[in-house]
Amino acid sequence: MTEDSTSRVTEAIHEVSQLVWGPNIRPELFARWSQGFIFSKDEKTALIQTSGGPCAVIAPVQAFLLKNLINEVQYSQLREVDSTTVDQYLAVALTEMLCQCKQPSTLGVQTGDKSNSPTHSGDGSSPSRKEGPFAIACLDDPLPQTNDHSTSSLHEEEPSPTLSAKDYSLFHSSVRLRQFESAHTLQTHLETHLDKYKAQYGVLLFLYSVILTKGVKTVNEELGDVGESLIDVSQGHGGQGLINLLITGHASSYVWDDVKDVGGLSLIGILKRPAVGFLTRLEHLRYVQVGWYLKNPTNPVWVTASETHLTVLFSWCKKLVTPDSEVERAKQVFSWYDTEGNRFIQRDKLKDVLGKLDLCTDDDFVQFMMMELDPDNMGVILYHKFVETFFSPEQAYSPPDTFLVYHYNGLESSCPSNKIAYAEGRVTIQESHVGFALSNNEFLSCLTTKWPNIDIQWSTFTPSLN
């Protein structure tokens, strides 16, 4: 462990602050983001979000925490996990997220993890084998309390937004940096000093640590937009670049797979399957199209987005994890050319699809297949017909017809009786499209972007994406 000089720390924190907040910080936004990682007394493994904004950090952390819980305990055992063990899971989740930011091209979580230890890294290798350095932002001592920010106030729906520019400056002048050369020493530090991240400013300390470990210059390059802050300067919510950074370790602002040519520019999206996924209602509204990678993570956990908030959908059904196979690769490539998400492509895109799959692209063969796939000369090739033609039914993957899902929302005001609780729902995959207006059902309109023919019945309460 090393500690940098005061001048280097000051410069580094200034650069991080500019990237996160932009040139001018609004005190009310800083107040909303100044909470720690706080567990609910009602749902012991669930983090509380005290006000709008920091869900961009809290929801991904919750997703990683749940991912590890799913691999090691049953849902019925969640309420039996003691607070010390929950803290260990939190430290592991924070370590994993920092590791993937350091080495996004090599870290990946494998399915079927049977480890019984909450300190397992979840990616099939020992944390000690991850190479640093990891730069951690921390506060050696609690800051002077200029307002009442006691632990009891952290459970209020909306903490008093009275932090001033003085508080903002005091925080940044008090941050210290520590460097760790391996994930093992990093995790040990986080476990030992987890109270610092559960206290006020803990969310920001972790966010700053992610950026410092990744590198401010690298984050800016991955964002691809000079001057764009990670937190919206007017509304205070995290941008897609921040969400992607925490979910995947790569700060791309785009949710498509791999690299896409847009107006002659090569724009990098998501480069591999992440440990946890991402679904958004904005796709139903046709604002974005989420790629195959984010829809098919290596664990049955998805950060779910409404227009204004982030929550988490998760399941103990391991069969929801899509296997790596040729047919799934074909589905992924097909989706790249199905730009509107209509489950068909234009006929003249067939050759491109075949080329991406390393299949025959001889002109005579392509013409023959066009006639086979589009016998009525409609000008389009349907998704299901493409898959059925090139692959046998035994090769295709289909999710279970029914399965249980659970939903987490960190805002107490969005939960029944203002108490955090996981909602349980039974999903049924229909044989045809659900026959009612999805626009009036926020959950279905989000989930159908992954499972088109889905119905869901909530057994406890109907949760909210907001």
Short mmCIF file of C-alpha atoms in Angstrom, two decimals:
data_model
loop_
_atom_site.label_atom_id
_atom_site.label_comp_id
_atom_site.label_asym_id
_atom_site.label_seq_id
_atom_site.Cartn_x
_atom_site.Cartn_y
_atom_site.Cartn_z
CA MET A 1 0.00 0.00 0.00
CA THR A 2 1.28 3.43 -0.90
CA GLU A 3 0.05 6.99 -0.31
CA ASP A 4 0.65 9.76 -2.83
CA SER A 5 1.93 13.24 -2.10
CA THR A 6 -0.52 15.98 -1.22
CA SER A 7 -0.06 17.89 -4.49
CA ARG A 8 -0.62 14.82 -6.66
CA VAL A 9 -3.70 13.89 -4.64
CA THR A 10 -5.13 17.40 -5.00
CA GLU A 11 -4.60 17.35 -8.75
CA ALA A 12 -6.07 13.87 -9.15
CA ILE A 13 -9.18 14.65 -7.11
CA HIS A 14 -9.71 17.87 -9.06
CA GLU A 15 -9.60 15.93 -12.33
CA VAL A 16 -12.06 13.36 -11.00
CA SER A 17 -14.38 16.08 -9.72
CA GLN A 18 -14.41 17.78 -13.13
CA LEU A 19 -15.22 14.49 -14.83
CA VAL A 20 -18.00 13.61 -12.39
CA TRP A 21 -19.66 16.98 -11.85
CA GLY A 22 -18.51 19.24 -14.66
CA PRO A 23 -17.04 22.72 -14.06
CA ASN A 24 -19.69 23.84 -11.56
CA ILE A 25 -21.26 21.77 -8.81
CA ARG A 26 -24.77 22.42 -7.58
CA PRO A 27 -24.82 21.95 -3.78
CA GLU A 28 -28.23 20.25 -3.84
CA LEU A 29 -26.94 17.61 -6.27
CA PHE A 30 -23.84 17.02 -4.15
CA ALA A 31 -26.12 16.58 -1.12
CA ARG A 32 -28.18 13.94 -2.91
CA TRP A 33 -25.06 11.95 -3.79
CA SER A 34 -23.44 12.24 -0.35
CA GLN A 35 -24.84 9.10 1.22
CA GLY A 36 -23.11 5.88 2.13
CA PHE A 37 -23.89 2.25 1.32
CA ILE A 38 -26.66 1.60 3.85
CA PHE A 39 -28.43 -1.73 4.25
CA SER A 40 -32.14 -1.85 4.96
CA LYS A 41 -33.30 -3.13 8.33
CA ASP A 42 -36.31 -4.69 6.61
CA GLU A 43 -34.47 -6.44 3.73
CA LYS A 44 -31.03 -7.08 5.15
CA THR A 45 -29.26 -7.65 1.82
CA ALA A 46 -30.80 -4.59 0.12
CA LEU A 47 -29.16 -1.17 -0.09
CA ILE A 48 -31.16 1.97 0.59
CA GLN A 49 -31.14 4.95 -1.76
CA THR A 50 -31.98 8.04 0.27
CA SER A 51 -32.71 10.41 -2.62
CA GLY A 52 -32.74 10.65 -6.40
CA GLY A 53 -29.50 10.33 -8.35
CA PRO A 54 -27.07 7.84 -6.79
CA CYS A 55 -29.01 4.82 -8.12
CA ALA A 56 -26.45 4.95 -10.97
CA VAL A 57 -23.93 3.60 -8.44
CA ILE A 58 -26.16 1.88 -5.88
CA ALA A 59 -28.13 -0.26 -8.36
CA PRO A 60 -25.01 -1.73 -10.07
CA VAL A 61 -23.43 -2.43 -6.67
CA GLN A 62 -26.66 -4.11 -5.57
CA ALA A 63 -26.66 -6.15 -8.78
CA PHE A 64 -23.12 -7.46 -8.15
CA LEU A 65 -23.98 -8.19 -4.52
CA LEU A 66 -27.07 -10.16 -5.58
CA LYS A 67 -25.10 -11.98 -8.25
CA ASN A 68 -22.79 -13.40 -5.60
CA LEU A 69 -25.65 -14.22 -3.26
CA ILE A 70 -27.41 -16.13 -6.05
CA ASN A 71 -24.29 -18.22 -6.59
CA GLU A 72 -24.00 -19.14 -2.94
CA VAL A 73 -27.31 -19.11 -1.05
CA GLN A 74 -30.96 -19.83 -1.75
CA TYR A 75 -33.56 -17.08 -1.84
CA SER A 76 -35.23 -18.56 1.25
CA GLN A 77 -31.94 -18.07 3.14
CA LEU A 78 -31.50 -14.37 2.37
CA ARG A 79 -33.13 -13.16 5.56
CA GLU A 80 -30.94 -15.52 7.58
CA VAL A 81 -27.68 -13.94 6.38
CA ASP A 82 -26.16 -11.99 9.26
CA SER A 83 -24.94 -8.41 8.94
CA THR A 84 -21.26 -9.36 9.09
CA THR A 85 -21.65 -11.72 6.15
CA VAL A 86 -23.65 -9.14 4.20
CA ASP A 87 -20.81 -6.68 4.73
CA GLN A 88 -18.41 -9.26 3.30
CA TYR A 89 -20.58 -9.61 0.21
CA LEU A 90 -20.58 -5.83 -0.19
CA ALA A 91 -16.77 -5.71 0.05
CA VAL A 92 -16.51 -8.48 -2.56
CA ALA A 93 -18.90 -6.65 -4.91
CA LEU A 94 -16.92 -3.41 -4.62
CA THR A 95 -13.67 -5.32 -5.23
CA GLU A 96 -15.03 -7.06 -8.33
CA MET A 97 -16.25 -3.80 -9.82
CA LEU A 98 -12.89 -2.15 -9.27
CA CYS A 99 -11.12 -5.18 -10.77
CA GLN A 100 -13.17 -5.13 -13.96
CA CYS A 101 -12.44 -1.42 -14.37
CA LYS A 102 -8.74 -2.18 -14.17
CA GLN A 103 -8.80 -5.15 -16.52
CA PRO A 104 -12.06 -5.04 -18.48
CA SER A 105 -10.74 -7.19 -21.30
CA THR A 106 -9.86 -10.19 -19.15
CA LEU A 107 -12.29 -10.25 -16.24
CA GLY A 108 -15.50 -12.17 -16.74
CA VAL A 109 -17.82 -14.01 -14.40
CA GLN A 110 -18.43 -17.66 -15.17
CA THR A 111 -21.77 -19.27 -14.51
CA GLY A 112 -22.22 -22.18 -12.20
CA ASP A 113 -20.01 -20.84 -9.41
CA LYS A 114 -20.38 -23.25 -6.51
CA SER A 115 -18.09 -21.53 -4.06
CA ASN A 116 -19.43 -21.40 -0.51
CA SER A 117 -17.23 -18.50 0.48
CA PRO A 118 -18.54 -14.94 0.19
CA THR A 119 -14.97 -13.84 -0.49
CA HIS A 120 -14.89 -15.69 -3.80
CA SER A 121 -14.33 -13.28 -6.67
CA GLY A 122 -17.08 -14.85 -8.76
CA ASP A 123 -15.11 -15.06 -11.96
CA GLY A 124 -13.42 -18.39 -11.51
CA SER A 125 -10.09 -17.12 -10.23
CA SER A 126 -8.65 -16.01 -6.93
CA PRO A 127 -8.87 -12.26 -6.16
CA SER A 128 -5.15 -12.28 -5.34
CA ARG A 129 -4.34 -13.02 -8.98
CA LYS A 130 -5.79 -9.72 -10.20
CA GLU A 131 -2.98 -7.26 -10.78
CA GLY A 132 -3.24 -3.62 -9.76
CA PRO A 133 -2.55 -0.96 -9.11
CA PHE A 134 -5.94 -0.04 -7.67
CA ALA A 135 -6.33 3.57 -6.54
CA ILE A 136 -8.76 4.02 -3.65
CA ALA A 137 -10.29 7.29 -2.46
CA CYS A 138 -10.85 7.39 1.28
CA LEU A 139 -11.39 9.69 4.24
CA ASP A 140 -9.04 9.09 7.14
CA ASP A 141 -11.31 10.87 9.61
CA PRO A 142 -14.99 11.86 9.63
CA LEU A 143 -15.59 15.34 8.31
CA PRO A 144 -16.91 18.03 10.66
CA GLN A 145 -20.70 17.89 10.69
CA THR A 146 -21.98 21.27 9.48
CA ASN A 147 -25.50 19.83 9.35
CA ASP A 148 -27.32 16.94 10.93
CA HIS A 149 -26.28 13.91 8.91
CA SER A 150 -26.62 11.32 11.63
CA THR A 151 -27.31 7.70 10.83
CA SER A 152 -30.99 8.09 11.65
CA SER A 153 -31.42 10.82 9.04
CA LEU A 154 -30.04 8.54 6.34
CA HIS A 155 -33.28 6.59 6.32
CA GLU A 156 -35.42 9.59 5.47
CA GLU A 157 -36.96 9.67 2.02
CA GLU A 158 -35.22 12.92 1.11
CA PRO A 159 -32.24 14.07 3.20
CA SER A 160 -32.02 17.77 3.84
CA PRO A 161 -30.29 19.25 0.75
CA THR A 162 -28.44 21.87 2.76
CA LEU A 163 -24.88 20.94 1.94
CA SER A 164 -23.08 23.98 0.63
CA ALA A 165 -20.10 24.72 -1.58
CA LYS A 166 -18.13 24.74 1.66
CA ASP A 167 -19.05 21.09 2.28
CA TYR A 168 -18.13 20.22 -1.30
CA SER A 169 -14.71 21.85 -0.95
CA LEU A 170 -14.13 20.32 2.49
CA PHE A 171 -14.89 16.85 1.16
CA HIS A 172 -12.53 17.13 -1.78
CA SER A 173 -9.74 18.64 0.29
CA SER A 174 -10.06 15.79 2.81
CA VAL A 175 -9.95 12.88 0.35
CA ARG A 176 -6.81 10.75 0.54
CA LEU A 177 -5.57 8.21 -2.00
CA ARG A 178 -4.22 4.76 -1.30
CA GLN A 179 -2.86 2.33 -3.83
CA PHE A 180 -3.03 -1.48 -3.75
CA GLU A 181 -1.09 -3.82 -6.00
CA SER A 182 -3.45 -6.81 -5.89
CA ALA A 183 -7.16 -7.49 -5.55
CA HIS A 184 -6.46 -9.49 -2.41
CA THR A 185 -4.96 -6.55 -0.52
CA LEU A 186 -7.66 -4.29 -1.97
CA GLN A 187 -10.45 -6.53 -0.71
CA THR A 188 -8.80 -6.85 2.69
CA HIS A 189 -8.67 -3.06 2.94
CA LEU A 190 -12.33 -2.70 1.94
CA GLU A 191 -13.43 -5.31 4.45
CA THR A 192 -11.42 -3.68 7.21
CA HIS A 193 -12.53 -0.14 6.40
CA LEU A 194 -16.02 -0.83 5.09
CA ASP A 195 -17.51 1.47 7.73
CA LYS A 196 -15.98 4.40 5.81
CA TYR A 197 -18.02 3.45 2.74
CA LYS A 198 -21.17 2.80 4.73
CA ALA A 199 -20.92 6.28 6.25
CA GLN A 200 -21.70 9.63 4.64
CA TYR A 201 -19.90 10.17 1.28
CA GLY A 202 -19.28 6.44 0.89
CA VAL A 203 -20.97 6.24 -2.53
CA LEU A 204 -18.83 9.08 -3.84
CA LEU A 205 -15.66 7.58 -2.40
CA PHE A 206 -16.35 4.36 -4.28
CA LEU A 207 -17.26 6.19 -7.49
CA TYR A 208 -14.06 8.23 -7.30
CA SER A 209 -12.10 5.02 -6.65
CA VAL A 210 -13.53 3.44 -9.81
CA ILE A 211 -12.51 6.45 -11.89
CA LEU A 212 -9.06 6.72 -10.31
CA THR A 213 -8.43 3.01 -10.86
CA LYS A 214 -9.62 3.19 -14.45
CA GLY A 215 -7.86 6.51 -15.08
CA VAL A 216 -9.50 9.86 -15.80
CA LYS A 217 -7.92 10.03 -19.25
CA THR A 218 -9.12 6.52 -20.13
CA VAL A 219 -12.67 7.23 -18.95
CA ASN A 220 -12.76 10.40 -21.04
CA GLU A 221 -11.52 8.50 -24.09
CA GLU A 222 -14.12 5.78 -23.62
CA LEU A 223 -16.90 8.32 -23.21
CA GLY A 224 -15.89 9.76 -26.56
CA ASP A 225 -17.37 13.15 -25.78
CA VAL A 226 -14.96 15.77 -24.45
CA GLY A 227 -16.54 17.80 -21.67
CA GLU A 228 -19.36 15.38 -20.88
CA SER A 229 -19.73 14.87 -17.13
CA LEU A 230 -20.71 11.50 -15.68
CA ILE A 231 -23.49 13.07 -13.61
CA ASP A 232 -26.05 15.22 -15.41
CA VAL A 233 -25.46 18.82 -14.35
CA SER A 234 -29.15 19.73 -14.28
CA GLN A 235 -30.98 16.61 -13.07
CA GLY A 236 -28.23 14.91 -11.07
CA HIS A 237 -28.65 11.41 -12.50
CA GLY A 238 -25.83 9.25 -13.79
CA GLY A 239 -25.37 9.06 -17.54
CA GLN A 240 -25.15 5.86 -19.59
CA GLY A 241 -21.37 6.11 -19.62
CA LEU A 242 -21.30 5.95 -15.82
CA ILE A 243 -23.79 3.05 -15.75
CA ASN A 244 -21.79 1.09 -18.32
CA LEU A 245 -18.54 1.80 -16.46
CA LEU A 246 -19.91 0.26 -13.29
CA ILE A 247 -21.63 -2.69 -14.99
CA THR A 248 -18.98 -3.62 -17.54
CA GLY A 249 -15.79 -1.75 -16.60
CA HIS A 250 -15.93 0.22 -19.88
CA ALA A 251 -17.29 3.78 -19.92
CA SER A 252 -18.92 3.67 -23.33
CA SER A 253 -22.02 5.83 -23.73
CA TYR A 254 -23.58 3.24 -26.05
CA VAL A 255 -25.47 0.02 -25.32
CA TRP A 256 -25.02 -1.82 -28.62
CA ASP A 257 -22.58 -4.69 -29.14
CA ASP A 258 -18.99 -4.17 -30.27
CA VAL A 259 -18.19 -1.34 -32.70
CA LYS A 260 -20.75 0.40 -34.89
CA ASP A 261 -20.08 2.74 -37.80
CA VAL A 262 -22.18 5.87 -37.39
CA GLY A 263 -21.65 8.56 -40.00
CA GLY A 264 -18.11 7.38 -40.64
CA LEU A 265 -17.23 7.25 -36.93
CA SER A 266 -16.41 3.95 -35.25
CA LEU A 267 -18.29 4.09 -31.95
CA ILE A 268 -17.46 1.44 -29.35
CA GLY A 269 -20.31 -0.14 -27.42
CA ILE A 270 -20.23 -3.20 -25.15
CA LEU A 271 -17.31 -5.50 -25.95
CA LYS A 272 -18.24 -8.73 -24.16
CA ARG A 273 -20.82 -10.38 -21.96
CA PRO A 274 -20.82 -8.67 -18.56
CA ALA A 275 -21.38 -10.29 -15.18
CA VAL A 276 -24.72 -8.47 -14.83
CA GLY A 277 -26.90 -7.11 -17.59
CA PHE A 278 -28.94 -4.05 -18.46
CA LEU A 279 -32.51 -3.61 -19.71
CA THR A 280 -34.27 -0.30 -20.27
CA ARG A 281 -37.79 0.86 -20.93
CA LEU A 282 -36.28 3.40 -23.33
CA GLU A 283 -35.81 0.54 -25.79
CA HIS A 284 -39.54 -0.10 -25.79
CA LEU A 285 -39.98 3.61 -26.50
CA ARG A 286 -37.50 3.26 -29.41
CA TYR A 287 -34.91 5.67 -28.03
CA VAL A 288 -32.16 3.02 -27.89
CA GLN A 289 -31.56 -0.60 -28.84
CA VAL A 290 -29.73 -2.61 -26.20
CA GLY A 291 -27.34 -5.18 -27.63
CA TRP A 292 -27.17 -8.92 -27.09
CA TYR A 293 -24.32 -8.68 -24.58
CA LEU A 294 -26.18 -6.54 -22.04
CA LYS A 295 -29.36 -8.57 -22.46
CA ASN A 296 -27.49 -11.84 -21.93
CA PRO A 297 -25.09 -11.47 -18.99
CA THR A 298 -23.31 -14.43 -17.45
CA ASN A 299 -25.59 -14.29 -14.40
CA PRO A 300 -29.40 -13.91 -14.19
CA VAL A 301 -29.20 -10.33 -12.90
CA TRP A 302 -30.13 -7.15 -14.80
CA VAL A 303 -30.02 -3.48 -13.87
CA THR A 304 -33.39 -2.23 -15.09
CA ALA A 305 -33.98 1.36 -16.15
CA SER A 306 -37.06 3.53 -16.41
CA GLU A 307 -36.79 7.01 -17.82
CA THR A 308 -35.59 8.36 -14.44
CA HIS A 309 -34.48 5.54 -12.14
CA LEU A 310 -32.44 2.32 -11.90
CA THR A 311 -33.57 -0.84 -10.14
CA VAL A 312 -32.50 -4.52 -10.31
CA LEU A 313 -34.25 -7.63 -11.64
CA PHE A 314 -32.78 -10.99 -10.60
CA SER A 315 -33.57 -14.68 -10.50
CA TRP A 316 -32.28 -17.90 -8.99
CA CYS A 317 -33.14 -19.71 -12.23
CA LYS A 318 -29.71 -20.48 -13.71
CA LYS A 319 -31.36 -21.67 -16.95
CA LEU A 320 -31.96 -18.01 -17.79
CA VAL A 321 -28.25 -17.65 -18.53
CA THR A 322 -27.90 -18.01 -22.29
CA PRO A 323 -25.20 -20.54 -23.22
CA ASP A 324 -22.34 -19.75 -25.56
CA SER A 325 -23.14 -21.50 -28.84
CA GLU A 326 -23.12 -21.00 -32.60
CA VAL A 327 -26.86 -20.47 -32.74
CA GLU A 328 -26.73 -17.82 -30.02
CA ARG A 329 -23.93 -16.09 -31.91
CA ALA A 330 -26.19 -16.15 -34.97
CA LYS A 331 -29.02 -14.58 -32.99
CA GLN A 332 -26.64 -11.89 -31.78
CA VAL A 333 -25.40 -11.04 -35.27
CA PHE A 334 -28.96 -11.03 -36.62
CA SER A 335 -29.92 -8.53 -33.92
CA TRP A 336 -27.15 -6.16 -35.09
CA TYR A 337 -28.93 -5.75 -38.41
CA ASP A 338 -32.42 -5.72 -36.91
CA THR A 339 -31.93 -2.06 -36.10
CA GLU A 340 -35.55 -1.42 -35.08
CA GLY A 341 -35.91 -4.53 -32.95
CA ASN A 342 -38.74 -5.87 -35.13
CA ARG A 343 -37.31 -9.43 -35.34
CA PHE A 344 -36.63 -9.20 -39.07
CA ILE A 345 -33.93 -7.78 -41.31
CA GLN A 346 -33.96 -6.33 -44.80
CA ARG A 347 -33.36 -8.98 -47.43
CA ASP A 348 -30.23 -7.29 -48.77
CA LYS A 349 -28.55 -7.61 -45.32
CA LEU A 350 -28.43 -11.42 -45.50
CA LYS A 351 -24.98 -11.51 -47.08
CA ASP A 352 -23.57 -9.29 -44.33
CA VAL A 353 -25.07 -11.54 -41.66
CA LEU A 354 -23.64 -14.67 -43.29
CA GLY A 355 -20.25 -13.02 -43.58
CA LYS A 356 -20.19 -12.10 -39.89
CA LEU A 357 -20.96 -15.74 -39.10
CA ASP A 358 -18.20 -17.04 -41.40
CA LEU A 359 -20.79 -18.80 -43.55
CA CYS A 360 -20.82 -19.04 -47.32
CA THR A 361 -21.29 -15.68 -49.04
CA ASP A 362 -21.09 -16.88 -52.64
CA ASP A 363 -23.54 -14.79 -54.68
CA ASP A 364 -25.41 -17.82 -56.04
CA PHE A 365 -25.78 -19.26 -52.54
CA VAL A 366 -26.98 -15.93 -51.12
CA GLN A 367 -29.55 -15.55 -53.90
CA PHE A 368 -30.77 -19.10 -53.31
CA MET A 369 -31.12 -18.49 -49.56
CA MET A 370 -32.97 -15.21 -50.18
CA MET A 371 -35.56 -17.15 -52.18
CA GLU A 372 -35.79 -19.78 -49.46
CA LEU A 373 -36.13 -17.28 -46.60
CA ASP A 374 -38.34 -14.79 -48.48
CA PRO A 375 -40.40 -16.89 -50.93
CA ASP A 376 -43.11 -14.23 -51.24
CA ASN A 377 -40.53 -11.58 -52.12
CA MET A 378 -41.59 -9.30 -49.24
CA GLY A 379 -38.09 -7.84 -48.96
CA VAL A 380 -37.52 -9.00 -45.38
CA ILE A 381 -36.15 -12.09 -43.65
CA LEU A 382 -37.85 -13.13 -40.44
CA TYR A 383 -35.76 -13.96 -37.39
CA HIS A 384 -37.39 -17.29 -36.58
CA LYS A 385 -37.18 -18.49 -40.19
CA PHE A 386 -33.49 -17.59 -40.39
CA VAL A 387 -32.69 -19.56 -37.22
CA GLU A 388 -34.85 -22.54 -38.23
CA THR A 389 -33.18 -22.70 -41.64
CA PHE A 390 -29.56 -22.61 -40.51
CA PHE A 391 -29.82 -24.46 -37.20
CA SER A 392 -31.61 -27.52 -35.93
CA PRO A 393 -34.15 -27.22 -33.06
CA GLU A 394 -31.74 -29.13 -30.80
CA GLN A 395 -29.13 -26.39 -31.19
CA ALA A 396 -31.45 -23.54 -30.25
CA TYR A 397 -31.72 -22.27 -26.69
CA SER A 398 -35.08 -21.35 -25.18
CA PRO A 399 -35.62 -20.01 -21.68
CA PRO A 400 -37.91 -21.96 -19.35
CA ASP A 401 -41.63 -21.49 -19.93
CA THR A 402 -42.11 -20.31 -16.35
CA PHE A 403 -39.69 -19.02 -13.75
CA LEU A 404 -39.55 -16.77 -10.70
CA VAL A 405 -37.98 -13.34 -10.74
CA TYR A 406 -37.38 -10.82 -8.00
CA HIS A 407 -37.13 -7.06 -8.11
CA TYR A 408 -35.20 -4.57 -6.01
CA ASN A 409 -35.94 -0.87 -5.71
CA GLY A 410 -33.70 1.08 -3.33
CA LEU A 411 -36.12 3.97 -2.79
CA GLU A 412 -38.19 3.37 0.33
CA SER A 413 -40.91 5.66 -1.03
CA SER A 414 -41.34 3.25 -3.97
CA CYS A 415 -41.86 0.21 -1.71
CA PRO A 416 -44.95 -0.79 0.30
CA SER A 417 -45.23 0.96 3.67
CA ASN A 418 -41.99 2.79 2.86
CA LYS A 419 -39.99 -0.35 3.64
CA ILE A 420 -37.46 -1.89 1.24
CA ALA A 421 -38.64 -5.33 0.11
CA TYR A 422 -37.89 -7.67 -2.78
CA ALA A 423 -40.96 -8.24 -4.96
CA GLU A 424 -41.52 -11.79 -6.22
CA GLY A 425 -43.10 -12.44 -9.60
CA ARG A 426 -43.88 -15.53 -11.67
CA VAL A 427 -43.00 -15.11 -15.32
CA THR A 428 -44.80 -17.03 -18.04
CA ILE A 429 -43.48 -17.08 -21.60
CA GLN A 430 -46.52 -16.92 -23.89
CA GLU A 431 -46.79 -18.67 -27.25
CA SER A 432 -47.69 -15.36 -28.89
CA HIS A 433 -47.28 -11.68 -28.09
CA VAL A 434 -49.00 -10.49 -24.92
CA GLY A 435 -52.34 -9.09 -25.95
CA PHE A 436 -52.60 -5.82 -24.07
CA ALA A 437 -51.16 -2.33 -24.18
CA LEU A 438 -47.59 -2.54 -22.94
CA SER A 439 -47.33 1.23 -22.69
CA ASN A 440 -49.54 1.03 -19.59
CA ASN A 441 -47.39 -1.64 -17.95
CA GLU A 442 -43.92 -0.31 -17.23
CA PHE A 443 -42.47 -3.66 -16.21
CA LEU A 444 -43.69 -5.60 -19.21
CA SER A 445 -42.63 -2.84 -21.58
CA CYS A 446 -39.10 -3.13 -20.15
CA LEU A 447 -38.87 -6.92 -19.91
CA THR A 448 -40.33 -7.60 -23.35
CA THR A 449 -37.21 -6.05 -24.83
CA LYS A 450 -35.52 -9.32 -23.77
CA TRP A 451 -38.45 -11.77 -23.57
CA PRO A 452 -40.92 -10.61 -26.25
CA ASN A 453 -43.82 -12.89 -25.23
CA ILE A 454 -43.87 -12.44 -21.49
CA ASP A 455 -46.47 -12.14 -18.78
CA ILE A 456 -45.69 -11.65 -15.11
CA GLN A 457 -47.83 -12.05 -12.01
CA TRP A 458 -46.52 -10.51 -8.81
CA SER A 459 -47.25 -12.60 -5.73
CA THR A 460 -46.30 -10.11 -3.03
CA PHE A 461 -46.79 -6.60 -4.40
CA THR A 462 -46.51 -4.88 -7.75
CA PRO A 463 -43.12 -3.16 -7.79
CA SER A 464 -42.19 0.08 -9.50
CA LEU A 465 -39.39 0.86 -11.93
CA ASN A 466 -39.44 4.44 -10.60
#
